[in-house]
Short mmCIF file of C-alpha atoms in Angstrom, two decimals:
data_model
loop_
_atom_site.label_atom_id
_atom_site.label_comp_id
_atom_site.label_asym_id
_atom_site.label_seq_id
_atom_site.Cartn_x
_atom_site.Cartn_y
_atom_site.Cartn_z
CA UNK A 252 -64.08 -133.13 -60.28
CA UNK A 253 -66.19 -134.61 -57.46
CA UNK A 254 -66.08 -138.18 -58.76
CA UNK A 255 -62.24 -137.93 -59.45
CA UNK A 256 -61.72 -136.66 -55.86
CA UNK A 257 -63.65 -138.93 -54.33
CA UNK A 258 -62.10 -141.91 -56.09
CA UNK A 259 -58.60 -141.07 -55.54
CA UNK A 260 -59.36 -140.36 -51.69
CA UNK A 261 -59.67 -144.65 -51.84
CA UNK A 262 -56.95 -145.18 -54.50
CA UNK A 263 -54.16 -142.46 -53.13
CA UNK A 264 -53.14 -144.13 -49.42
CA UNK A 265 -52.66 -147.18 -51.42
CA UNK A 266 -50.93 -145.94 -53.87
CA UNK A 267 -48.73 -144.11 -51.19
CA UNK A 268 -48.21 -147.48 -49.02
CA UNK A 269 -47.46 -149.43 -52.01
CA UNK A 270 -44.81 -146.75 -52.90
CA UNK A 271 -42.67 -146.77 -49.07
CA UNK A 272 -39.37 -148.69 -48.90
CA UNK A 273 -40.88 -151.37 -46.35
CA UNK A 274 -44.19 -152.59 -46.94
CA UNK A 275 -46.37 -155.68 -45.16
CA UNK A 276 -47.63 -157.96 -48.12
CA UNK A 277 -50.64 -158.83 -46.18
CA UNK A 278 -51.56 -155.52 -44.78
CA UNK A 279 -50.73 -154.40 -48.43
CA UNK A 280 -53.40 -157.22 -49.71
CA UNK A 281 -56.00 -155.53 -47.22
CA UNK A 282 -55.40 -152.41 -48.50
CA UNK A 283 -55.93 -153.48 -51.88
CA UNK A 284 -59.05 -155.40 -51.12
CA UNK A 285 -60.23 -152.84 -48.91
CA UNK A 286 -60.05 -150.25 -51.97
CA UNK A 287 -62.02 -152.80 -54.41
CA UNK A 288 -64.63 -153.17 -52.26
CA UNK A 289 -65.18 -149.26 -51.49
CA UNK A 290 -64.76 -148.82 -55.67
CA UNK A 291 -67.62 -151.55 -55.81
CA UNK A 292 -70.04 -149.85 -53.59
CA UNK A 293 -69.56 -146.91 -55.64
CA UNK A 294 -70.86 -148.38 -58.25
CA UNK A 295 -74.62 -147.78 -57.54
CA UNK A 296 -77.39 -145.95 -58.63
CA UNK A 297 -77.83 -144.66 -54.79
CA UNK A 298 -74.16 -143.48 -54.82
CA UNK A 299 -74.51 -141.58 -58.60
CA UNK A 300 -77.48 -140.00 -57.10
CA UNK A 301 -75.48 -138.46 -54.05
CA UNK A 302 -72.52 -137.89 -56.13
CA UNK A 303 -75.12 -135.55 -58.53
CA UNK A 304 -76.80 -133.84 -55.46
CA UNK A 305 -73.55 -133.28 -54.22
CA UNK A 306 -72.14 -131.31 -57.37
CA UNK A 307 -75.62 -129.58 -57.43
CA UNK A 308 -74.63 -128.16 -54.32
CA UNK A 309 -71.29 -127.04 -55.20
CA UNK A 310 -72.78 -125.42 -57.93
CA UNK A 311 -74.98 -123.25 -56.29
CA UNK A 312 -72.42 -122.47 -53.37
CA UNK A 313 -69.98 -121.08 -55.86
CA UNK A 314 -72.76 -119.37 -58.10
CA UNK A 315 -71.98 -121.71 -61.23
CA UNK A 316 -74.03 -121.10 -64.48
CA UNK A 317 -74.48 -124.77 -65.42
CA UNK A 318 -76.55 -126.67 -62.37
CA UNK A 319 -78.20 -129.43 -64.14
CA UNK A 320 -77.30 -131.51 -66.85
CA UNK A 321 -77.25 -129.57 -70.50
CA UNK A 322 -80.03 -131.59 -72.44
CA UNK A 323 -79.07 -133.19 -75.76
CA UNK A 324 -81.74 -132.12 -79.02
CA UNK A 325 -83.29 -135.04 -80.01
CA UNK A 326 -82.48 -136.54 -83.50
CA UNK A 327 -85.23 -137.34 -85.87
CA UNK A 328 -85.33 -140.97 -87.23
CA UNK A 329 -87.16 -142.39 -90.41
CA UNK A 330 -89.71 -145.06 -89.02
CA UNK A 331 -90.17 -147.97 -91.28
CA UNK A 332 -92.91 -149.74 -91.89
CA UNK A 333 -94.46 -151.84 -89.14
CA UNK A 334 -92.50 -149.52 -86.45
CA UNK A 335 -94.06 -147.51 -83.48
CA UNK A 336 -92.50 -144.19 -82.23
CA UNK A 337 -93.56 -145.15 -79.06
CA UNK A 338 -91.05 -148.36 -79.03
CA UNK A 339 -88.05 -145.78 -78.65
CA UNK A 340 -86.27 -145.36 -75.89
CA UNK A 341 -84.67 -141.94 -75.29
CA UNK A 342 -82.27 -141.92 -72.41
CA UNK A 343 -81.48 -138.86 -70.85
CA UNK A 344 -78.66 -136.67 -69.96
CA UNK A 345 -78.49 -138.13 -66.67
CA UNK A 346 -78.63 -141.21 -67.69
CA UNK A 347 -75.93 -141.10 -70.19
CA UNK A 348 -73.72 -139.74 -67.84
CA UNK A 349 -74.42 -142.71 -65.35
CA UNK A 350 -73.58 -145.09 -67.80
CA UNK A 351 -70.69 -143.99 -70.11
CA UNK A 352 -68.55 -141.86 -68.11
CA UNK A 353 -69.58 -142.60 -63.56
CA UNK A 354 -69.75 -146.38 -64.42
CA UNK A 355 -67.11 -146.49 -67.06
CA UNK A 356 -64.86 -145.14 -64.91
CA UNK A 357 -64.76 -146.56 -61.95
CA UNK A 358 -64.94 -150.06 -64.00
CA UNK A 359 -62.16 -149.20 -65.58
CA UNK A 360 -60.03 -148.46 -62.24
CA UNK A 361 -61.53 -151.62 -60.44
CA UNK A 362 -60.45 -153.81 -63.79
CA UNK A 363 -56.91 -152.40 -63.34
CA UNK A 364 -56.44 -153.25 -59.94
CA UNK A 365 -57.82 -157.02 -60.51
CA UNK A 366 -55.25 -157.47 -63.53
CA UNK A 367 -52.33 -156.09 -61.52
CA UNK A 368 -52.46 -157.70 -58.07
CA UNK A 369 -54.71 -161.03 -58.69
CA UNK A 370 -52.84 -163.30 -60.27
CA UNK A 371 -49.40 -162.53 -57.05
CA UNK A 372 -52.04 -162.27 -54.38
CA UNK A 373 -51.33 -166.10 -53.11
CA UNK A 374 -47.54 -165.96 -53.47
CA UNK A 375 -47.55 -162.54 -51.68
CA UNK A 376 -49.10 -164.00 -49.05
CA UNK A 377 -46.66 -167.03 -48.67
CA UNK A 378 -43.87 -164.21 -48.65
CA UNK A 379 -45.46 -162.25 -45.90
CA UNK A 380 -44.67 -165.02 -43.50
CA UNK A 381 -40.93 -164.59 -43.97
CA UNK A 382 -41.14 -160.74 -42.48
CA UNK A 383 -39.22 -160.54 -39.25
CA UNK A 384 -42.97 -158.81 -37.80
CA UNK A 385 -44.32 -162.28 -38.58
CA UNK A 386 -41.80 -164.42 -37.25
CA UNK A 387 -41.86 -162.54 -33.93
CA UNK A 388 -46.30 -162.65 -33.78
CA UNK A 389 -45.52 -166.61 -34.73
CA UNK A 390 -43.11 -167.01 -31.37
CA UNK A 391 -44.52 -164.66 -29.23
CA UNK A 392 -48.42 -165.73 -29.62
CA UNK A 393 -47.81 -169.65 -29.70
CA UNK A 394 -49.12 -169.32 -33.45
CA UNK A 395 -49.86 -172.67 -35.51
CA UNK A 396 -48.86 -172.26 -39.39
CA UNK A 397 -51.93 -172.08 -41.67
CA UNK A 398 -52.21 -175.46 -43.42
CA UNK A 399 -51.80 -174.01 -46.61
CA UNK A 400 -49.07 -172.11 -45.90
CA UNK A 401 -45.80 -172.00 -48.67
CA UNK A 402 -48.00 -174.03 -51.09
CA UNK A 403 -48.24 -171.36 -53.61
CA UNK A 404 -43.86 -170.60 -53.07
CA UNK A 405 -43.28 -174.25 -53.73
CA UNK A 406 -45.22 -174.59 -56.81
CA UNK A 407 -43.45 -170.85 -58.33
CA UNK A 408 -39.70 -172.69 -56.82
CA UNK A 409 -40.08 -176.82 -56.64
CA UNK A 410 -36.18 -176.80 -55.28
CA UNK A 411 -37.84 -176.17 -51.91
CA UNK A 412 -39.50 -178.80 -50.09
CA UNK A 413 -42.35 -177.80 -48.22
CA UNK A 414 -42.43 -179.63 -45.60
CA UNK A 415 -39.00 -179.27 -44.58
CA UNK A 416 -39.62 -175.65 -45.10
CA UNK A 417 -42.71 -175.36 -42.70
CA UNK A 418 -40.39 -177.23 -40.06
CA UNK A 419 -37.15 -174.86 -40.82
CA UNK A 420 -39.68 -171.96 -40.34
CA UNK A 421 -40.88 -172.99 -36.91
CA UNK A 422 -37.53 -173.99 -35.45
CA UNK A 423 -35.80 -170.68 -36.96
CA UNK A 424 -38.96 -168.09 -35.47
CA UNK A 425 -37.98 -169.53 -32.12
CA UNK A 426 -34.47 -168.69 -32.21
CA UNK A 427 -35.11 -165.25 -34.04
CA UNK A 428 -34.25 -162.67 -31.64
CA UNK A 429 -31.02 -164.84 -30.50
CA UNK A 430 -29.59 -165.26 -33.90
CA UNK A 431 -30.14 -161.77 -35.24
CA UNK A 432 -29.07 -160.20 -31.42
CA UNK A 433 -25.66 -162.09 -32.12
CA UNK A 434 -24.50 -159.60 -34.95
CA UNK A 435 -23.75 -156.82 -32.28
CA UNK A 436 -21.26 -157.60 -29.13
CA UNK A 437 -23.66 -157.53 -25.96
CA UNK A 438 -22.90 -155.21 -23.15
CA UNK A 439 -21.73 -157.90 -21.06
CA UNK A 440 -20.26 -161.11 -22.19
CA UNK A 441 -19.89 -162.99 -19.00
CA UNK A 442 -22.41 -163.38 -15.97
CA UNK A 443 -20.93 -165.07 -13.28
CA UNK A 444 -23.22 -168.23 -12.02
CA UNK A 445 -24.57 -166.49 -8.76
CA UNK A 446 -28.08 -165.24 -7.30
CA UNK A 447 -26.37 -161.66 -7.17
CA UNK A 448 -24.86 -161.56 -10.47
CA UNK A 449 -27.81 -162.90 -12.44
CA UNK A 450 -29.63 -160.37 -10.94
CA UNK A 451 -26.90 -157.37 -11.57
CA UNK A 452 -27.58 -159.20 -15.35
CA UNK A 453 -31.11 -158.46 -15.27
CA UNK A 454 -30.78 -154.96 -14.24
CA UNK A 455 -28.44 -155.08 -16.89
CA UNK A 456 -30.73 -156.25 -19.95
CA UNK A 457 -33.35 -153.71 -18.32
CA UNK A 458 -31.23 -150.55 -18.98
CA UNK A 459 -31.16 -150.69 -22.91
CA UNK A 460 -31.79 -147.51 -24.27
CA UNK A 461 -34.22 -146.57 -26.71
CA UNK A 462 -31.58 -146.62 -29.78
CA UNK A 463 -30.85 -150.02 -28.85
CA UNK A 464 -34.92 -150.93 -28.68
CA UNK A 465 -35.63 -148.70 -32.07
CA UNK A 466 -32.61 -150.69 -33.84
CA UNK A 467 -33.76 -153.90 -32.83
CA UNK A 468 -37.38 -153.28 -34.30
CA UNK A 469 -35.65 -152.31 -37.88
CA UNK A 470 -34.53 -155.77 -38.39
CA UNK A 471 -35.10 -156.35 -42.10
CA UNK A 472 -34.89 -159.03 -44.80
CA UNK A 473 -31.50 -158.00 -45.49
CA UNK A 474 -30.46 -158.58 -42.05
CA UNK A 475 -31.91 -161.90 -41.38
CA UNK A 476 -30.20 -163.05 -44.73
CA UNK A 477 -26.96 -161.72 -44.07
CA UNK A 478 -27.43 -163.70 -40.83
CA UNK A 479 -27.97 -166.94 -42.56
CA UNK A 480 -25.16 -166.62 -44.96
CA UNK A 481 -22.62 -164.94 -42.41
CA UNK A 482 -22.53 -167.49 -39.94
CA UNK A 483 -22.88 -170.39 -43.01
CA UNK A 484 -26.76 -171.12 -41.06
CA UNK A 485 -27.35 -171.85 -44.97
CA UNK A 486 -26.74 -175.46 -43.99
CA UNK A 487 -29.36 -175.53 -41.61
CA UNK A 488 -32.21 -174.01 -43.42
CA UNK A 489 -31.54 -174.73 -46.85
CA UNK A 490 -35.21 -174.20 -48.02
CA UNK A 491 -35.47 -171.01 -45.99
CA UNK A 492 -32.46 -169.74 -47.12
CA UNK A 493 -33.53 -170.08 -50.52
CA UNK A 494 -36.83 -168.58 -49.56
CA UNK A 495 -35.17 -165.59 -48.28
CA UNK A 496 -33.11 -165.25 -51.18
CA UNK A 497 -35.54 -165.14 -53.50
CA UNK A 498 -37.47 -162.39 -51.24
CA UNK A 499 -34.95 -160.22 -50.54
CA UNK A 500 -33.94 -160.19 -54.45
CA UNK A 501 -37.39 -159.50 -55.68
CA UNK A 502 -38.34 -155.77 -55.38
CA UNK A 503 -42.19 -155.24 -53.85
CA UNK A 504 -42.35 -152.01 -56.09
CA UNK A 505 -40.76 -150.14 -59.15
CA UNK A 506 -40.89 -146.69 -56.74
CA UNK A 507 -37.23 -147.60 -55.73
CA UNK A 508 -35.98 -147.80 -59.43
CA UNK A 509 -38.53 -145.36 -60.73
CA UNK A 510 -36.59 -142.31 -58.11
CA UNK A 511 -33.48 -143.46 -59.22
CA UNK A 512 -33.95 -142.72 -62.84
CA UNK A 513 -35.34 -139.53 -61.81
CA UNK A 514 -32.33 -138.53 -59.54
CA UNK A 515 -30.08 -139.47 -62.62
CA UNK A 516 -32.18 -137.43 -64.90
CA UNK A 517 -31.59 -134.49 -62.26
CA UNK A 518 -27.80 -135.28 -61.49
CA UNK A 519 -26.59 -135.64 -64.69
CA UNK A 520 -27.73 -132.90 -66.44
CA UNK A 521 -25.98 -131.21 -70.06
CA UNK A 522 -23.87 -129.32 -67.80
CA UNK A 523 -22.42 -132.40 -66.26
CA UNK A 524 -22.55 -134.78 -69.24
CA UNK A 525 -18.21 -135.94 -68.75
CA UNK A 526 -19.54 -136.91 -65.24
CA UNK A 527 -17.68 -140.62 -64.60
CA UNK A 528 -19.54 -143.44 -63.36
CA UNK A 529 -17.73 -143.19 -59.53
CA UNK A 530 -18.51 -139.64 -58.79
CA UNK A 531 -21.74 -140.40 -60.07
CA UNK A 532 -22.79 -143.46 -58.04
CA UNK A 533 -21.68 -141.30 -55.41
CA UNK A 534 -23.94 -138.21 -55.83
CA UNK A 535 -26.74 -140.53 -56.81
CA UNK A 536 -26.20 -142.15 -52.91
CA UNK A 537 -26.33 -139.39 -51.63
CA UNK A 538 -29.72 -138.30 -53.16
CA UNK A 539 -31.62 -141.32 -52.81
CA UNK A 540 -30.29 -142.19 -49.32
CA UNK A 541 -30.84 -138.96 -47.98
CA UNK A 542 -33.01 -139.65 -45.21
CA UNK A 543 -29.60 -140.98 -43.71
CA UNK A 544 -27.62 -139.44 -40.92
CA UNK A 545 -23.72 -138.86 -41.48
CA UNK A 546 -21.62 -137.96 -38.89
CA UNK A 547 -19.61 -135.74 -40.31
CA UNK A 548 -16.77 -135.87 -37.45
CA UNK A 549 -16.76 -139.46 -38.31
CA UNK A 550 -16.33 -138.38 -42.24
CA UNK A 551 -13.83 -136.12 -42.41
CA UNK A 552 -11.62 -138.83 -39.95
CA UNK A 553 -11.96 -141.19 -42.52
CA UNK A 554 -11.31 -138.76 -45.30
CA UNK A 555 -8.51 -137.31 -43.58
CA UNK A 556 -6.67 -140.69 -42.53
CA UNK A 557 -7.09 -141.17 -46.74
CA UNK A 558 -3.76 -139.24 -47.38
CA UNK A 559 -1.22 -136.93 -45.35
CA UNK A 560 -2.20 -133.76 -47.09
CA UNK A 561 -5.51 -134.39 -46.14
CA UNK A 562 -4.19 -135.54 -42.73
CA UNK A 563 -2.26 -132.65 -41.68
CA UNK A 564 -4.92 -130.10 -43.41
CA UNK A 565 -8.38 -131.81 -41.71
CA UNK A 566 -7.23 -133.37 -38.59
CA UNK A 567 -5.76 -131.96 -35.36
CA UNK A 568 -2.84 -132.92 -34.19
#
């Protein structure tokens, strides 16, 4: 019980980071590594040691029956001729447990984590450039592109040319905040050319609330994509385009999928089995994007303005 908690006080804020809608491949990389390396120094005979003091003491705070290991009866084996009893080596019950269940196990969770993230680790990293966090750290700290950079992307998609794609990259970070600002109308369109009204326009860019500010840090994938292919910027950064296409079609995670099938398996129960595919879309929206805010003024307008029974029963007049 000790060992399992201990291990899954590493394994669980991973597990939970790797499961969130919007994750950072490089601080997920760190959290991987980070967990591999605490695993590792687990894996010690100083660690066991602790690990069996510290269920000792358990023991004896809740007045357990079993403190120590529960010693094995030794077998009896024929010795042939030219063979010493003395040249046998009986391990004990401590031992045994150190070496087929403490160090089998947390082998066996170390192994699993190598095999699952090792062989995407480089292309993850190339993809973690593309986050809009990244492209705003690469502006505003004057950053220089590691020289490795997109190597591993090109040789998983050889459409893209690299170089053209480090140089798409540097031109497109500067303009970030300009091109993805552009999607919303700013509060004022024109500033006339004058020392009073450039400063009225400065006052102006000062007094954005904090919606504005918290909407502008949730620029995602999606929204940088939908810039490059609503205002046909395609042509312009071919190879990033592609890069972005490719990232925002790959999911990070299963979790996404894996709640959906659960919500169906929830939604459509016996009871509901004639349930048609619209109304259940529908419900299953409404589940998994829950964490939305409706205005429901807003709603019922909509749903009113649908028909004039609905408009003369939901709206005023």
């Amino acid at each position: 019980m000790i060992l399992l908690r201990k291990i899954f006080s590493i394994t669980t804020p991973l597990s939970n980071y790797l499961q969130s809608k919007s994750v950072d491949f490089i601080e997920a990389l760190r959290l991987i590594n980070t967990s591999k390396e605490q695993l590792a120094k687990m894996r010690s005979d100083k660690k066991y040691e602790e690990l069996v003091e510290e269920a000792k003491q358990f023991a004896n705070h809740h007045k357990l029956i079993e403190v120590n290991f529960k010693e094995s009866r030794k077998r009896a084996k024929k010795i042939l001729p030219g063979e010493k009893a003395s040249d046998e080596i009986q391990s004990s019950s401590f031992d045994k447990y150190r070496c087929h269940t403490y160090f089998a196990i947390l082998d066996k969770v170390i192994t699993s984590i190598q095999s699952r993230f090792n062989d995407s680790n480089n292309i993850l990293k190339d993809f973690t450039l593309l986050s809009p966090e990244r492209l705003r750290t690469f502006k505003n700290e004057n950053q220089q592109l590691p020289q490795d950079s997109f190597t591993d992307l090109v040789a998983w998609l050889p459409e893209i040319d690299i170089n053209q794609l480090r140089n798409e990259y540097i031109i497109f970070s500067k303009s970030f905040d300009d091109l993805t600002s552009g999607i919303d109308l700013p509060t004022l369109l024109h500033c006339p050319e004058s020392i009073s009204s450039s400063e009225s326009c400065e006052e102006e860019e000062k007094n954005i609330t904090q919606d504005e500010q918290i909407n502008m840090t949730k620029i995602g994938v999606s929204t940088i994509l939908y810039t490059l292919s609503k205002y046909d910027l395609s042509a312009a950064f071919p190879n990033l385009y592609i890069a972005y296409k490719v990232l925002g079609t790959i999911p990070v995670t299963s979790a996404s999928v894996e709640r959906s099938f659960s919500k169906v398996k929830l939604i459509k129960t016996r009871l509901r089995s004639t349930m048609g595919q619209e109304r259940l879309e529908s419900l299953m929206f409404l589940s998994c994007e829950r964490d939305i805010k409706i205005d429901y003024e807003e709603t019922i307008t909509l749903l009113g303005r649908s028909s004039d029974v609905l408009k003369n029963a939901l709206l005023f007049k």
